[in-house]
Amino acid sequence: MKIERDERRFDFHDIGLAIKRAREASGMTQEQLAYIVDRAPRTIMYNENDGQHPSLNTFYQMVTMFDISVDQYFYPSKNKGSECRKRIDAMLNSLDEKELKILEATIQAMMAAKETENA
C-alpha cells in the first residue's frame, strides 16, 4: 500500500485578518495581545498581516479570546455560499455585542420592509 504525503498548505491570511479585526474591535493593541499570549508584538503583526502561522497554542488562545469561529476557514466546502455571505460572516466576528444588536435590528427592519413591499 502506497501512502502519499498531503502537500496542502493552510493559508492563514483570512484568519489573521479576523484576529486583527477582533483585536481592534476590542480596543486591544498588538503589544497587549502579545503580552497576553507571551509572544513578541512583531510576531502578532506577522500573524495578522502576513499570514504567518502561529503555534497551535497561540492560535487557540487568540481565537478563543476573541470568540472567532474557525470552521469557515478549516472546512470551506461546508460553507459553500456566496462570497458576500462569507465576507459578512468574517466581519461579524469582529463586532461586539452592542454592534451585533444594532445589526440585528437593521436586518429585522429590512425584512419587515420587504414583507410590506410583497404584501
PDB file of C-alpha atoms in Angstrom:
ATOM      1  CA  MET A   1       0.000   0.000   0.000  1.00  0.00           C
ATOM      2  CA  LYS A   2       1.422   3.333  -1.055  1.00  0.00           C
ATOM      3  CA  ILE A   3       0.960   6.267   1.312  1.00  0.00           C
ATOM      4  CA  GLU A   4       1.134   9.733  -0.175  1.00  0.00           C
ATOM      5  CA  ARG A   5       2.012  12.937   1.606  1.00  0.00           C
ATOM      6  CA  ASP A   6      -0.609  15.607   1.939  1.00  0.00           C
ATOM      7  CA  GLU A   7       1.009  18.647   0.346  1.00  0.00           C
ATOM      8  CA  ARG A   8      -1.792  21.081   1.104  1.00  0.00           C
ATOM      9  CA  ARG A   9      -0.752  24.273   2.875  1.00  0.00           C
ATOM     10  CA  PHE A  10      -3.115  26.274   5.010  1.00  0.00           C
ATOM     11  CA  ASP A  11      -3.384  29.968   4.118  1.00  0.00           C
ATOM     12  CA  PHE A  12      -3.543  31.831   7.424  1.00  0.00           C
ATOM     13  CA  HIS A  13      -4.221  35.289   5.899  1.00  0.00           C
ATOM     14  CA  ASP A  14      -8.004  35.268   6.386  1.00  0.00           C
ATOM     15  CA  ILE A  15      -7.864  34.068   9.989  1.00  0.00           C
ATOM     16  CA  GLY A  16      -5.072  36.553  10.685  1.00  0.00           C
ATOM     17  CA  LEU A  17      -7.305  39.324   9.381  1.00  0.00           C
ATOM     18  CA  ALA A  18     -10.219  38.106  11.523  1.00  0.00           C
ATOM     19  CA  ILE A  19      -7.961  38.138  14.590  1.00  0.00           C
ATOM     20  CA  LYS A  20      -6.796  41.657  13.739  1.00  0.00           C
ATOM     21  CA  ARG A  21     -10.364  42.923  13.314  1.00  0.00           C
ATOM     22  CA  ALA A  22     -11.470  41.313  16.572  1.00  0.00           C
ATOM     23  CA  ARG A  23      -8.445  42.663  18.426  1.00  0.00           C
ATOM     24  CA  GLU A  24      -9.038  46.181  17.123  1.00  0.00           C
ATOM     25  CA  ALA A  25     -12.769  45.967  17.899  1.00  0.00           C
ATOM     26  CA  SER A  26     -11.900  45.051  21.483  1.00  0.00           C
ATOM     27  CA  GLY A  27      -9.625  48.088  21.746  1.00  0.00           C
ATOM     28  CA  MET A  28      -6.551  45.939  22.318  1.00  0.00           C
ATOM     29  CA  THR A  29      -3.155  46.762  20.832  1.00  0.00           C
ATOM     30  CA  GLN A  30      -0.785  44.256  19.260  1.00  0.00           C
ATOM     31  CA  GLU A  31       1.528  44.829  22.204  1.00  0.00           C
ATOM     32  CA  GLN A  32      -1.203  43.971  24.708  1.00  0.00           C
ATOM     33  CA  LEU A  33      -2.182  40.826  22.815  1.00  0.00           C
ATOM     34  CA  ALA A  34       1.474  39.836  22.528  1.00  0.00           C
ATOM     35  CA  TYR A  35       1.865  40.164  26.296  1.00  0.00           C
ATOM     36  CA  ILE A  36      -1.229  38.034  26.966  1.00  0.00           C
ATOM     37  CA  VAL A  37      -0.157  35.204  24.640  1.00  0.00           C
ATOM     38  CA  ASP A  38       3.535  35.551  25.590  1.00  0.00           C
ATOM     39  CA  ARG A  39       4.801  36.416  22.124  1.00  0.00           C
ATOM     40  CA  ALA A  40       6.645  39.388  20.638  1.00  0.00           C
ATOM     41  CA  PRO A  41       4.496  42.197  19.171  1.00  0.00           C
ATOM     42  CA  ARG A  42       6.267  41.632  15.847  1.00  0.00           C
ATOM     43  CA  THR A  43       5.013  38.016  15.872  1.00  0.00           C
ATOM     44  CA  ILE A  44       1.415  39.212  16.297  1.00  0.00           C
ATOM     45  CA  MET A  45       1.951  41.656  13.430  1.00  0.00           C
ATOM     46  CA  TYR A  46       3.213  38.831  11.197  1.00  0.00           C
ATOM     47  CA  ASN A  47       0.273  36.592  12.164  1.00  0.00           C
ATOM     48  CA  GLU A  48      -2.271  39.318  11.424  1.00  0.00           C
ATOM     49  CA  ASN A  49      -0.791  40.921   8.326  1.00  0.00           C
ATOM     50  CA  ASP A  50       1.482  38.409   6.637  1.00  0.00           C
ATOM     51  CA  GLY A  51      -0.419  35.206   7.296  1.00  0.00           C
ATOM     52  CA  GLN A  52       2.414  33.706   9.328  1.00  0.00           C
ATOM     53  CA  HIS A  53       1.271  30.574  11.159  1.00  0.00           C
ATOM     54  CA  PRO A  54       1.285  30.871  14.955  1.00  0.00           C
ATOM     55  CA  SER A  55       1.870  27.896  17.206  1.00  0.00           C
ATOM     56  CA  LEU A  56      -1.228  25.833  17.884  1.00  0.00           C
ATOM     57  CA  ASN A  57      -1.352  27.062  21.481  1.00  0.00           C
ATOM     58  CA  THR A  58      -1.093  30.736  20.452  1.00  0.00           C
ATOM     59  CA  PHE A  59      -3.690  30.208  17.739  1.00  0.00           C
ATOM     60  CA  TYR A  60      -6.057  28.608  20.257  1.00  0.00           C
ATOM     61  CA  GLN A  61      -5.520  31.431  22.753  1.00  0.00           C
ATOM     62  CA  MET A  62      -6.291  34.117  20.172  1.00  0.00           C
ATOM     63  CA  VAL A  63      -9.381  32.584  18.561  1.00  0.00           C
ATOM     64  CA  THR A  64     -10.934  31.657  21.905  1.00  0.00           C
ATOM     65  CA  MET A  65     -10.109  35.039  23.433  1.00  0.00           C
ATOM     66  CA  PHE A  66     -11.907  36.823  20.602  1.00  0.00           C
ATOM     67  CA  ASP A  67     -14.580  34.129  20.118  1.00  0.00           C
ATOM     68  CA  ILE A  68     -13.690  33.541  16.471  1.00  0.00           C
ATOM     69  CA  SER A  69     -15.248  30.511  14.783  1.00  0.00           C
ATOM     70  CA  VAL A  70     -12.682  28.783  12.609  1.00  0.00           C
ATOM     71  CA  ASP A  71     -14.976  26.316  10.817  1.00  0.00           C
ATOM     72  CA  GLN A  72     -15.340  28.545   7.769  1.00  0.00           C
ATOM     73  CA  TYR A  73     -11.554  28.567   7.357  1.00  0.00           C
ATOM     74  CA  PHE A  74     -10.858  24.886   8.007  1.00  0.00           C
ATOM     75  CA  TYR A  75     -13.924  23.472   6.243  1.00  0.00           C
ATOM     76  CA  PRO A  76     -14.642  25.868   3.368  1.00  0.00           C
ATOM     77  CA  SER A  77     -16.579  23.238   1.392  1.00  0.00           C
ATOM     78  CA  LYS A  78     -19.142  23.043   4.214  1.00  0.00           C
ATOM     79  CA  ASN A  79     -19.631  26.780   3.928  1.00  0.00           C
ATOM     80  CA  LYS A  80     -20.472  26.950   0.259  1.00  0.00           C
ATOM     81  CA  GLY A  81     -22.368  30.095  -0.338  1.00  0.00           C
ATOM     82  CA  SER A  82     -21.914  33.435  -1.884  1.00  0.00           C
ATOM     83  CA  GLU A  83     -18.623  35.217  -1.422  1.00  0.00           C
ATOM     84  CA  CYS A  84     -20.561  38.146   0.021  1.00  0.00           C
ATOM     85  CA  ARG A  85     -22.027  35.913   2.745  1.00  0.00           C
ATOM     86  CA  LYS A  86     -18.534  34.653   3.609  1.00  0.00           C
ATOM     87  CA  ARG A  87     -17.195  38.203   3.907  1.00  0.00           C
ATOM     88  CA  ILE A  88     -20.139  39.181   6.108  1.00  0.00           C
ATOM     89  CA  ASP A  89     -19.586  36.122   8.322  1.00  0.00           C
ATOM     90  CA  ALA A  90     -15.933  37.059   8.737  1.00  0.00           C
ATOM     91  CA  MET A  91     -16.838  40.657   9.610  1.00  0.00           C
ATOM     92  CA  LEU A  92     -19.399  39.537  12.192  1.00  0.00           C
ATOM     93  CA  ASN A  93     -16.573  38.021  14.221  1.00  0.00           C
ATOM     94  CA  SER A  94     -15.116  41.468  14.818  1.00  0.00           C
ATOM     95  CA  LEU A  95     -18.305  43.067  16.170  1.00  0.00           C
ATOM     96  CA  ASP A  96     -19.073  43.495  19.849  1.00  0.00           C
ATOM     97  CA  GLU A  97     -22.479  42.685  21.383  1.00  0.00           C
ATOM     98  CA  LYS A  98     -23.782  46.251  21.012  1.00  0.00           C
ATOM     99  CA  GLU A  99     -22.848  46.369  17.332  1.00  0.00           C
ATOM    100  CA  LEU A 100     -24.417  42.947  16.748  1.00  0.00           C
ATOM    101  CA  LYS A 101     -27.695  44.144  18.293  1.00  0.00           C
ATOM    102  CA  ILE A 102     -27.702  47.193  16.009  1.00  0.00           C
ATOM    103  CA  LEU A 103     -27.071  44.954  13.011  1.00  0.00           C
ATOM    104  CA  GLU A 104     -29.815  42.546  14.111  1.00  0.00           C
ATOM    105  CA  ALA A 105     -32.322  45.416  14.392  1.00  0.00           C
ATOM    106  CA  THR A 106     -31.280  46.691  10.957  1.00  0.00           C
ATOM    107  CA  ILE A 107     -31.794  43.272   9.377  1.00  0.00           C
ATOM    108  CA  GLN A 108     -35.181  42.880  11.081  1.00  0.00           C
ATOM    109  CA  ALA A 109     -36.237  46.293   9.720  1.00  0.00           C
ATOM    110  CA  MET A 110     -35.101  45.307   6.224  1.00  0.00           C
ATOM    111  CA  MET A 111     -37.081  42.065   6.408  1.00  0.00           C
ATOM    112  CA  ALA A 112     -40.191  43.894   7.652  1.00  0.00           C
ATOM    113  CA  ALA A 113     -39.889  46.393   4.794  1.00  0.00           C
ATOM    114  CA  LYS A 114     -39.541  43.536   2.320  1.00  0.00           C
ATOM    115  CA  GLU A 115     -42.676  41.847   3.712  1.00  0.00           C
ATOM    116  CA  THR A 116     -44.585  45.128   3.417  1.00  0.00           C
ATOM    117  CA  GLU A 117     -43.460  45.504  -0.206  1.00  0.00           C
ATOM    118  CA  ASN A 118     -44.596  41.984  -1.055  1.00  0.00           C
ATOM    119  CA  ALA A 119     -47.978  42.316   0.676  1.00  0.00           C
TER     120      ALA A 119
END
